[in-house]
Tab-separated table of C-alpha atoms in Angstrom:
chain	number	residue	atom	x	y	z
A	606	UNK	CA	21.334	14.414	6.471
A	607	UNK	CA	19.263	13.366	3.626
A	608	UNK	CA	15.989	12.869	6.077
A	609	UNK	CA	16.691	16.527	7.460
A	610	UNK	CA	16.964	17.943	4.051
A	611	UNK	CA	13.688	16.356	3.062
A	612	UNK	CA	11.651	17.010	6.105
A	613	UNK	CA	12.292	20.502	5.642
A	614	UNK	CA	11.191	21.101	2.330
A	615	UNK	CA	8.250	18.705	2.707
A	616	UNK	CA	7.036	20.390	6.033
A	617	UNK	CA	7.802	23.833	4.219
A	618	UNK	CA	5.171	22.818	1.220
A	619	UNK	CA	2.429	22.477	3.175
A	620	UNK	CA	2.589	25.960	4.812
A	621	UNK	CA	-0.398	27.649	4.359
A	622	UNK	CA	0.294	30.523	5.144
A	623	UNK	CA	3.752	31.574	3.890
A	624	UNK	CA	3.456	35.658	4.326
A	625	UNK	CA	2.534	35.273	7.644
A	626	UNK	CA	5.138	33.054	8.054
A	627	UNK	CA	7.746	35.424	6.993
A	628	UNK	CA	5.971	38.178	8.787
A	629	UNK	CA	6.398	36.729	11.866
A	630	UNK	CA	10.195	35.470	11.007
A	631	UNK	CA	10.849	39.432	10.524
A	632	UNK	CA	9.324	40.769	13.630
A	633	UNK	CA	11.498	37.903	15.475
A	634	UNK	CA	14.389	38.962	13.873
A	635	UNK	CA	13.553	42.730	14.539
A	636	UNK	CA	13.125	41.799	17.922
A	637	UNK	CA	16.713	39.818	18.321
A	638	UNK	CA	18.406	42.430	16.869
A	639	UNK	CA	16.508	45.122	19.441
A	640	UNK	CA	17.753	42.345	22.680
A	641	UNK	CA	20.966	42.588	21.290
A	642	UNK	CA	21.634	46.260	21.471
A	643	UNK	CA	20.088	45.859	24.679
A	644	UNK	CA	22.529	43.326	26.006
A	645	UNK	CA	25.816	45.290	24.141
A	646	UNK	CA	24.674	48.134	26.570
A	647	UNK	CA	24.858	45.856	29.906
A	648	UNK	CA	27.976	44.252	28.383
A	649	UNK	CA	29.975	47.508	27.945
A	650	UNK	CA	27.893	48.673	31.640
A	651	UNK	CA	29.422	45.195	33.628
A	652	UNK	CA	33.048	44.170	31.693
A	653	UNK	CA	34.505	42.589	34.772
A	654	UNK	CA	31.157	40.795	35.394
A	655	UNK	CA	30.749	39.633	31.822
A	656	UNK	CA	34.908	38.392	31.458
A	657	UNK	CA	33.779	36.617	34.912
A	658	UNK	CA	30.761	34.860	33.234
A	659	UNK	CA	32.689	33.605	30.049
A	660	UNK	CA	35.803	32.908	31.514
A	661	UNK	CA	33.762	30.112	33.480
A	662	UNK	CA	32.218	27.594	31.377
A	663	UNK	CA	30.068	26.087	33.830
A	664	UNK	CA	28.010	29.203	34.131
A	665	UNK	CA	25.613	29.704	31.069
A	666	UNK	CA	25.052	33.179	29.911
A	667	UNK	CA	21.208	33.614	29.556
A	668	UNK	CA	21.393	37.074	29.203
A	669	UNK	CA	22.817	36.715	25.334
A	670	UNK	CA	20.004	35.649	22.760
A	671	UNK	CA	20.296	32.619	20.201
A	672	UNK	CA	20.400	35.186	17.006
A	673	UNK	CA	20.415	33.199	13.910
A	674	UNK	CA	22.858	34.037	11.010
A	675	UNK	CA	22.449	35.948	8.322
A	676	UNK	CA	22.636	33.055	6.153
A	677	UNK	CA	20.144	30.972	8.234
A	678	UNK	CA	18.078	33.759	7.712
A	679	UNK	CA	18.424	33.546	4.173
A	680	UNK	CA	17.235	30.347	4.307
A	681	UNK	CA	15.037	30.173	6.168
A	682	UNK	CA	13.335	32.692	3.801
A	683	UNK	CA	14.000	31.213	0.565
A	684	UNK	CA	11.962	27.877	1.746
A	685	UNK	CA	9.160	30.034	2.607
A	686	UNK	CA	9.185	30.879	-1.089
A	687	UNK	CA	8.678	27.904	-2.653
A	688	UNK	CA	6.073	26.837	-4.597
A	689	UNK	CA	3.509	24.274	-3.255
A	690	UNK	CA	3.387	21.181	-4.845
A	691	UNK	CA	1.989	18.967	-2.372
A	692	UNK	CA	-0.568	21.082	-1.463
A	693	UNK	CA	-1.841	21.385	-5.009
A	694	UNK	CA	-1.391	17.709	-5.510
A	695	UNK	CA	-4.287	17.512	-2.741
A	696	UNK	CA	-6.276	19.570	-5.427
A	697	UNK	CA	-8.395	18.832	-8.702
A	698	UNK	CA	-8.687	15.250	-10.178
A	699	UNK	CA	-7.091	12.193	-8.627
A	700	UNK	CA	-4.178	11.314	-11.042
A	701	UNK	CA	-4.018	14.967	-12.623
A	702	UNK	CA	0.271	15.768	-11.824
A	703	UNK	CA	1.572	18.321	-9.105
A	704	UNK	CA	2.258	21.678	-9.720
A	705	UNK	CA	6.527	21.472	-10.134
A	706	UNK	CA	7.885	22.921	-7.411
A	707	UNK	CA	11.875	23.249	-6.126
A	708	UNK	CA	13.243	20.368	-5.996
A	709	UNK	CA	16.135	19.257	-3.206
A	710	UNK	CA	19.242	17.549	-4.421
A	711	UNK	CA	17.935	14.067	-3.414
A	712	UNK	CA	15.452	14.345	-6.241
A	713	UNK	CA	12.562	13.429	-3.461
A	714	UNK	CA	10.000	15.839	-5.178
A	715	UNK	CA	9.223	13.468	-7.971
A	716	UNK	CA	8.497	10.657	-5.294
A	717	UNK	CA	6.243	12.342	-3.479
A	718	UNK	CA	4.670	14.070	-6.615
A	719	UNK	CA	4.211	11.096	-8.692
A	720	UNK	CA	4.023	8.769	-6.169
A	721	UNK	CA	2.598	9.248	-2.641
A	722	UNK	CA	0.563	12.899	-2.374
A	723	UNK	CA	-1.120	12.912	-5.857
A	724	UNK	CA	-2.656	9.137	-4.682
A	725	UNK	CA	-4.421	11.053	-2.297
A	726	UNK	CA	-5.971	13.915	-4.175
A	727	UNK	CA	-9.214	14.826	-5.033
A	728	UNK	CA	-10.933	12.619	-3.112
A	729	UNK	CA	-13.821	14.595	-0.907
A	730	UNK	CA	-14.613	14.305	2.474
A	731	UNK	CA	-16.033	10.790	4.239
A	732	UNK	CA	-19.015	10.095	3.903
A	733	UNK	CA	-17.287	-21.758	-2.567
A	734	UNK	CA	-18.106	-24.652	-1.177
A	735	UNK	CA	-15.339	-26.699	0.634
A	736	UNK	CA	-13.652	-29.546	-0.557
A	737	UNK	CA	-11.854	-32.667	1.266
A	738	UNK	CA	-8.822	-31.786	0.742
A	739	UNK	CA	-6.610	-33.169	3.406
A	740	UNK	CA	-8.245	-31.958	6.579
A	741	UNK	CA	-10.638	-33.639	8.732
A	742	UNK	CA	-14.598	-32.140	8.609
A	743	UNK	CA	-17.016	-32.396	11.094
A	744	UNK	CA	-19.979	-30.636	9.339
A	745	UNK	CA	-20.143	-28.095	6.120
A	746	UNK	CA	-16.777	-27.031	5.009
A	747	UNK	CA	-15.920	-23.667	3.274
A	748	UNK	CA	-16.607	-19.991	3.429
A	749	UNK	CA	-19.801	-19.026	5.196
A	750	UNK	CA	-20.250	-22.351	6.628
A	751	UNK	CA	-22.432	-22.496	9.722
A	752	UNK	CA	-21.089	-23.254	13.301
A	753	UNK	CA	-17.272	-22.917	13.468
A	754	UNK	CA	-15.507	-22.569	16.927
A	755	UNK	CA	-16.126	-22.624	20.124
A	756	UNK	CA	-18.244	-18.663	20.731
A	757	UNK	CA	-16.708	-17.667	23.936
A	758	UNK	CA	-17.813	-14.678	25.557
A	759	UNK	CA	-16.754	-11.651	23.723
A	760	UNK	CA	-13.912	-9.605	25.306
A	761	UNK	CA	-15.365	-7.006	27.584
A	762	UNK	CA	-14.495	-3.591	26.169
A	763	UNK	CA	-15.879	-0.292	24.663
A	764	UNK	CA	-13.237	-0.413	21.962
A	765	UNK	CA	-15.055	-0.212	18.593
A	766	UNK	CA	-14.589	-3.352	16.505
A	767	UNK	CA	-14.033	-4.393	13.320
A	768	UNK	CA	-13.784	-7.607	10.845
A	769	UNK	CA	-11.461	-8.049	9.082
A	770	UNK	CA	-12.946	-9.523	5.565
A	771	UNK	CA	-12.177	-13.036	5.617
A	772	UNK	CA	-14.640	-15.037	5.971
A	773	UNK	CA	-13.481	-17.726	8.461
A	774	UNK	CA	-10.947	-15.714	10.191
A	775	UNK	CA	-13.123	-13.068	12.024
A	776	UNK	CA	-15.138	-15.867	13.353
A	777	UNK	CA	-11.683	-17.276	15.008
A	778	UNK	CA	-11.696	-13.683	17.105
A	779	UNK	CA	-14.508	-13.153	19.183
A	780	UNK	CA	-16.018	-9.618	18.838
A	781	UNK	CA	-13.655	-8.428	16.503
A	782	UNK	CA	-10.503	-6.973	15.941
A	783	UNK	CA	-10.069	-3.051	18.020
A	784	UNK	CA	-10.212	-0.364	16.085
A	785	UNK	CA	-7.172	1.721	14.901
A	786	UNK	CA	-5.052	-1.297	15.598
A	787	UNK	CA	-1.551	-2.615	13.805
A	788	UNK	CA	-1.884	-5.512	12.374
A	789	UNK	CA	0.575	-7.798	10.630
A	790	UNK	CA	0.392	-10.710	8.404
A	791	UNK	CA	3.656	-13.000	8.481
A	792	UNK	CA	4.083	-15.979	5.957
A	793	UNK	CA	6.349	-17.401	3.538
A	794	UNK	CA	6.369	-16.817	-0.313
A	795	UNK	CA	3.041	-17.784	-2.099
A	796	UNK	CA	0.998	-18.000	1.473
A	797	UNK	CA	-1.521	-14.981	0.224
A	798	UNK	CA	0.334	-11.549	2.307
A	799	UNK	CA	-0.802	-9.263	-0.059
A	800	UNK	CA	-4.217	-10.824	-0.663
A	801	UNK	CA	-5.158	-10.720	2.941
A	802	UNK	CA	-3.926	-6.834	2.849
A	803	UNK	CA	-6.349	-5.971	-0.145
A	804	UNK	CA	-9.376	-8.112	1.394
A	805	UNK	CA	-8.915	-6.280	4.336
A	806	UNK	CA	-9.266	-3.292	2.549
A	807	UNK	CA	-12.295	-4.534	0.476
A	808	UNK	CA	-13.599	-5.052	3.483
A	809	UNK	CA	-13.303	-1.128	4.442
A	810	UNK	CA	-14.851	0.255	1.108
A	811	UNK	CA	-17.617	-2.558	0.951
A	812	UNK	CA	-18.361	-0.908	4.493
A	813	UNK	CA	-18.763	2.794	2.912
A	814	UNK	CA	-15.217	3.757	4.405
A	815	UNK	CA	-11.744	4.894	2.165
A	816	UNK	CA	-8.465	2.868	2.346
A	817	UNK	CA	-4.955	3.307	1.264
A	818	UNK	CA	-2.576	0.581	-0.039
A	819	UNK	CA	1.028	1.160	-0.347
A	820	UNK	CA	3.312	-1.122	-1.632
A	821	UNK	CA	6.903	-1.381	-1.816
A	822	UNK	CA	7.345	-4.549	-4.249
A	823	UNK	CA	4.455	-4.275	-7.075
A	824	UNK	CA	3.474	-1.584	-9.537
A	825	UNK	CA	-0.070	0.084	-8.868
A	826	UNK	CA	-1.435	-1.573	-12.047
A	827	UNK	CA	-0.165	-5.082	-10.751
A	828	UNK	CA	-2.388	-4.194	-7.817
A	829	UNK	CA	-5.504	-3.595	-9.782
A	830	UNK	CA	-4.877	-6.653	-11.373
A	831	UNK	CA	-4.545	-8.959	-8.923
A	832	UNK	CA	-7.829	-7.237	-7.358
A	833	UNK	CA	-9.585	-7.273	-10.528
A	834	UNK	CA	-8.575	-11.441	-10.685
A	835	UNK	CA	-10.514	-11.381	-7.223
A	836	UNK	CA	-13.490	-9.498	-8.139
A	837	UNK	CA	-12.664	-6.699	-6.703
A	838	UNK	CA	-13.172	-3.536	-8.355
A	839	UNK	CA	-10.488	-1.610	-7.102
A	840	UNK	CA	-10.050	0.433	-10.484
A	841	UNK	CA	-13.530	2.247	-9.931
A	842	UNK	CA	-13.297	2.009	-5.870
A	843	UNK	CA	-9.744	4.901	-6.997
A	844	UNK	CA	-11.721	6.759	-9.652
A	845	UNK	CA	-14.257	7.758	-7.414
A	846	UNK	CA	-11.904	8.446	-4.365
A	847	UNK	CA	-12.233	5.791	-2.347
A	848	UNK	CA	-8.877	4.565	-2.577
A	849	UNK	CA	-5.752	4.854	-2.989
A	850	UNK	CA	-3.015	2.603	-4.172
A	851	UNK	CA	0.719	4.484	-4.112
A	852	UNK	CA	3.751	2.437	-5.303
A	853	UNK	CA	6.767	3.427	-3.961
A	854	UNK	CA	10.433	1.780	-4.466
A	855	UNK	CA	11.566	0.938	-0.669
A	856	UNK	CA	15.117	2.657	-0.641
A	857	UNK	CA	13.385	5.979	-1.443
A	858	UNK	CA	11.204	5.375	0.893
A	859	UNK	CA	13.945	4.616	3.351
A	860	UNK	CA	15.900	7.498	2.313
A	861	UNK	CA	12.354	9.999	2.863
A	862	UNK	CA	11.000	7.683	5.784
A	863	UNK	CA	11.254	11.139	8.127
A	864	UNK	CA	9.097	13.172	5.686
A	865	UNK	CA	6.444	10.395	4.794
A	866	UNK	CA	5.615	9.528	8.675
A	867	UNK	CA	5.381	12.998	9.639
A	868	UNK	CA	3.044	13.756	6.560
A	869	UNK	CA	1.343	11.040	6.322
A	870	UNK	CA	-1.066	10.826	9.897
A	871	UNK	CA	-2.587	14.409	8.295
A	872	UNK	CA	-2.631	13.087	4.427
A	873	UNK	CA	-4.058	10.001	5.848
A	874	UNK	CA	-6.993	12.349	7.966
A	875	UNK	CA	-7.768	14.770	5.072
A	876	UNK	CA	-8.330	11.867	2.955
A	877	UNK	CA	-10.846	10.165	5.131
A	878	UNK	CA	-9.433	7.142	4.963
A	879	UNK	CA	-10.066	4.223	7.767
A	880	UNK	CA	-7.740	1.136	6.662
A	881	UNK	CA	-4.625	1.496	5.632
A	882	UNK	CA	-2.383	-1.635	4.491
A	883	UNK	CA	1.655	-1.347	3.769
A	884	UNK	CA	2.874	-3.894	1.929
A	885	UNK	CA	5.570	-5.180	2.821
A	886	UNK	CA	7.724	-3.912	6.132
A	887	UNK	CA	10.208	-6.813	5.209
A	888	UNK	CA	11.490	-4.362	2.443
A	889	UNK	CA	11.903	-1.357	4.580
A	890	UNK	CA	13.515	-3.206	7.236
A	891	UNK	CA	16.495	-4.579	4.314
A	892	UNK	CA	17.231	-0.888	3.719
A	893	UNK	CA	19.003	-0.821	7.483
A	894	UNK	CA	22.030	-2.590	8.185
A	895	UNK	CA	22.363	-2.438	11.777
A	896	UNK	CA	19.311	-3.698	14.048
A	897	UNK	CA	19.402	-1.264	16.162
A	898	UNK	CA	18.897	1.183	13.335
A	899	UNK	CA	16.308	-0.958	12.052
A	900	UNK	CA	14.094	-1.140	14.963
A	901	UNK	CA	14.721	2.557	15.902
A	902	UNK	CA	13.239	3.561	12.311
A	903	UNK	CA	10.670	0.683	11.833
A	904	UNK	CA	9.681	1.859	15.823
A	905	UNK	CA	9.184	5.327	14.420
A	906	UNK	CA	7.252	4.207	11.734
A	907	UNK	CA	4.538	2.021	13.414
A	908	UNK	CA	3.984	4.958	16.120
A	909	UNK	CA	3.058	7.220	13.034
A	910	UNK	CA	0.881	4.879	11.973
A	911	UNK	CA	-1.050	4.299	15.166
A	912	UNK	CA	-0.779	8.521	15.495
A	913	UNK	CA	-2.490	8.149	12.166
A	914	UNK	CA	-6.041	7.174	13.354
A	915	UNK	CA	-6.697	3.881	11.131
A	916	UNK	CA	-6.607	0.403	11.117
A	917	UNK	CA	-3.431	-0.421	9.759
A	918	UNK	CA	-2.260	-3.974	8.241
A	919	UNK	CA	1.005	-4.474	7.234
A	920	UNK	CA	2.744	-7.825	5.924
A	921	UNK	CA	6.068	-9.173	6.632
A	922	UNK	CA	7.910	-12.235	5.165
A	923	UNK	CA	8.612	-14.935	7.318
A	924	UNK	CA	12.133	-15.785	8.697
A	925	UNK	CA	13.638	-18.338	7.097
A	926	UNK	CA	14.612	-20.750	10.143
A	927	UNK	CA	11.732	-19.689	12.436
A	928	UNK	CA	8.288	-19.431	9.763
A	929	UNK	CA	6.519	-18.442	13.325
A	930	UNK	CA	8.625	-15.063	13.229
A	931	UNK	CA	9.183	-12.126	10.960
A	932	UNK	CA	12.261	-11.937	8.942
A	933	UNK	CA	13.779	-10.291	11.420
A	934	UNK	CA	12.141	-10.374	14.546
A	935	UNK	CA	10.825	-6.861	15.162
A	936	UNK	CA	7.534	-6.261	13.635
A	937	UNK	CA	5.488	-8.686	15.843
A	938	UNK	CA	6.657	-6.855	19.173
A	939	UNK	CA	5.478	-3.670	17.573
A	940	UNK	CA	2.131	-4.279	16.563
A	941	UNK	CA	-1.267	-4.976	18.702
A	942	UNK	CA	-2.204	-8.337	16.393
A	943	UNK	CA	-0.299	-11.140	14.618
A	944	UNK	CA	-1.273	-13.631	12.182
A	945	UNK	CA	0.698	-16.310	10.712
A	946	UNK	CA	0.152	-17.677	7.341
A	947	UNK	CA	2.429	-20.629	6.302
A	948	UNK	CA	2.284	-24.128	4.936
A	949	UNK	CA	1.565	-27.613	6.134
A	950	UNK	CA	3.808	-30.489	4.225
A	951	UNK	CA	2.811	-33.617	5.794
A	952	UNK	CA	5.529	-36.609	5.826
A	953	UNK	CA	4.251	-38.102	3.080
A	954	UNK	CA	4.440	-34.701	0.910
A	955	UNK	CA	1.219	-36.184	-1.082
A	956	UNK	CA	-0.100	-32.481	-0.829
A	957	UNK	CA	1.214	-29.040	0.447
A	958	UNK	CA	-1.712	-27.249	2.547
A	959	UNK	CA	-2.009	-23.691	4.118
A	960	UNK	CA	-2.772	-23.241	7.755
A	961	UNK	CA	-3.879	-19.999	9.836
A	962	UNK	CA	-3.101	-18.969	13.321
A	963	UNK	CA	-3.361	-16.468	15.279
A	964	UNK	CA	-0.900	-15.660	17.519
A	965	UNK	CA	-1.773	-12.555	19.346
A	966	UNK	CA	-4.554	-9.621	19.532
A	967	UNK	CA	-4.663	-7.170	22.311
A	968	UNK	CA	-7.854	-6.604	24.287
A	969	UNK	CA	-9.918	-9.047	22.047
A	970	UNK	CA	-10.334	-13.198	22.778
A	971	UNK	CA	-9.776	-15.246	19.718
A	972	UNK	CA	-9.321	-19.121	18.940
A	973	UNK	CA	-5.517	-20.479	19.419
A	974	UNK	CA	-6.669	-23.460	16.833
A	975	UNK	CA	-4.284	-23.672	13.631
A	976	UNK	CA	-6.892	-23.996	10.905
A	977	UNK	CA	-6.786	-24.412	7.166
A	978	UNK	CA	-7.511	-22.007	4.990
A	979	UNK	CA	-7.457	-21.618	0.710
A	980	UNK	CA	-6.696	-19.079	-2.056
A	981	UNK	CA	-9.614	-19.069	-4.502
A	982	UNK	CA	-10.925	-16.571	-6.792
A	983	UNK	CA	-12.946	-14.821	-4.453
A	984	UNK	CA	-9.686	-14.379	-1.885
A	985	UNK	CA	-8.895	-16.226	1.175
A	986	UNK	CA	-11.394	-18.792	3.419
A	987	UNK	CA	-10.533	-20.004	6.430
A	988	UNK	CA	-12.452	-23.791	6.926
A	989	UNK	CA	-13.890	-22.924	10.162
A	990	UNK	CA	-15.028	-26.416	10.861
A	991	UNK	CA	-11.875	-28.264	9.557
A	992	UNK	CA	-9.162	-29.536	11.861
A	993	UNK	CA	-5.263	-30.577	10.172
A	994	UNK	CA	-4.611	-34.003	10.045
């Protein structure tokens, strides 16, 4: 009940034109009520025929219009008269509030307010060396290193193609990954998730394009700062509307999931933006109990994401008996790419090491090789020419 209640008075804020909304709903309504007399006339012409028609269920009566209720009606036309705060979120300076508008009894306004539409406003229209550190080398270790993997031929295709930022990584895939693809990046605690999401998106606005971040488990300035730690001026990259970073806690986001994907392909398009990352779907997915909830929702959720037009990363934690899988199960069979981050503890646990693999990516060849990779100060670099031992 709670989506329903929110959908309607998010869709109704964006209405653009309200008069001719309720212009229309009038002249409907003018026009039921005219069918009506219409139909009391052939009802009083044809009693036997009519007592026939009701007295047999099986036999719908088209003949009798689907005339709302007066207090439909009502309000129907009291959410045509509410204010606009979304849409004037889109308007003016980046962080400047929303307009207040009504507010539903779920208290949803302030999220979306505060929170997910005034991320997006303002913005105009688009325009180390390797070390030996457990792995076997055959030539120049680190990021940027010559030679690498086996080049196969690229994967035949006029999809458009992108990198993804890490330097080591998008050599592993031959050609790139497709555009407007959904991505996710699986791994245990401390494996770098939401590093690879904001590298991706460096990638993006190093490239001239806008991104969005969303994330469900860190505050927006936590985000800057960890950016900022990378080099990464995300801070300036939001000033100047190329970004946009909205926190969000994950039950309201569960409890508004309805309004935010059918809002958010358009937000997404008016802002311009070509990567998006969500970070993380392991957070959403807690807020269902019963699986077949979950995947219904989370199934919803990805197809609004692909409606949206961009390049879309999102991370998951890693089940804890399987580190292969997501947390719980679903995410992988629902998006076009999967990459698994997780760690290497050999038997004689001298020294815990991250490894990278790929595990699928439709309609592009990549390498199947499970190669080591490092957090540094610049991000994540995959040692192209290093092999586990």
């Amino acid at each position: 009940m709670a989506d329903d209640e929110d959908g309607d008075w998010f869709e109704d804020a964006f209405d653009d034109e309200p008069d001719a909304a309720n212009a229309a709903e009038e002249d409907a309504t003018d026009a039921d009520e005219s069918d009506a007399d219409e139909n009391d006339t052939e009802t009083n012409a044809n009693d036997e025929e009519t007592t026939d028609s009701i007295a047999d269920d099986s036999v719908p009566d088209d003949s009798v219009p689907d005339d709302p209720s007066p207090s439909e009606q009502s309000v129907d036309t009291a959410e045509n008269d509410t204010d606009d705060p979304f849409g004037d979120a889109f308007d003016g300076d980046s962080h400047q509030p929303a307009a207040s508008g009504a507010a539903d009894s779920s208290g949803q306004d302030d999220l979306f307010d505060d929170d997910f539409a005034n991320a997006f406003g303002g913005a105009p229209s688009p325009g180390g060396d390797g070390e030996d550190f457990g792995f076997d080398v055959d030539g120049d270790v680190g990021a940027g290193a010559p030679g690498g993997f086996d080049t196969d031929e690229e994967y035949e295709s006029d999809i458009p193609r992108i990198d993804l930022g890490i330097d080591g990584l998008d050599d592993m895939i031959q050609g790139g990954v497709p555009e407007r693809s959904l991505i996710v990046a699986v791994g245990g605690a401390g494996t770098g998730k939401t590093t690879f999401g904001l590298q991706f998106l460096n990638e993006a606005i190093q490239n001239g394009d806008r991104a969005v971040f969303i994330t469900l488990e860190e505050s927006r300035e936590r985000v800057l700062e960890s950016a900022a730690d990378k080099g990464w001026s995300f801070q300036t990259h939001e000033e100047e509307g190329r970004l946009a970073i909205i926190d969000i806690d994950p039950v309201e986001m569960a409890n508004s999931l309805t309004s935010i994907r059918n809002e958010l392909p358009r937000l997404v398009e008016e802002f311009g933006a070509t990567r998006l990352v969500l970070d993380s779907v392991s957070l959403l997915e807690m807020m269902y109990d019963e699986q077949s909830t979950r995947r219904t929702e989370i199934y919803d959720f990805t197809k609004a994401l692909k409606d949206a037009g961009v390049t879309t990363m999102l991370t998951s934690e890693a089940s804890e008996d399987n580190e292969f899988a997501s947390r719980h199960g679903i995410i992988e069979y629902l998006t076009d790419a999967v990459v698994v981050l997780r760690y290497i503890r050999p038997d004689d646990f001298r020294e815990t090491r991250l490894a990278v693999e790929i595990q699928k990516i439709r309609d592009a060849n990549h390498s199947r090789e499970t190669k080591p990779y490092e957090i540094t100060h610049q991000g994540i670099s995959v040692y192209r020419q290093a092999n586990i031992f």
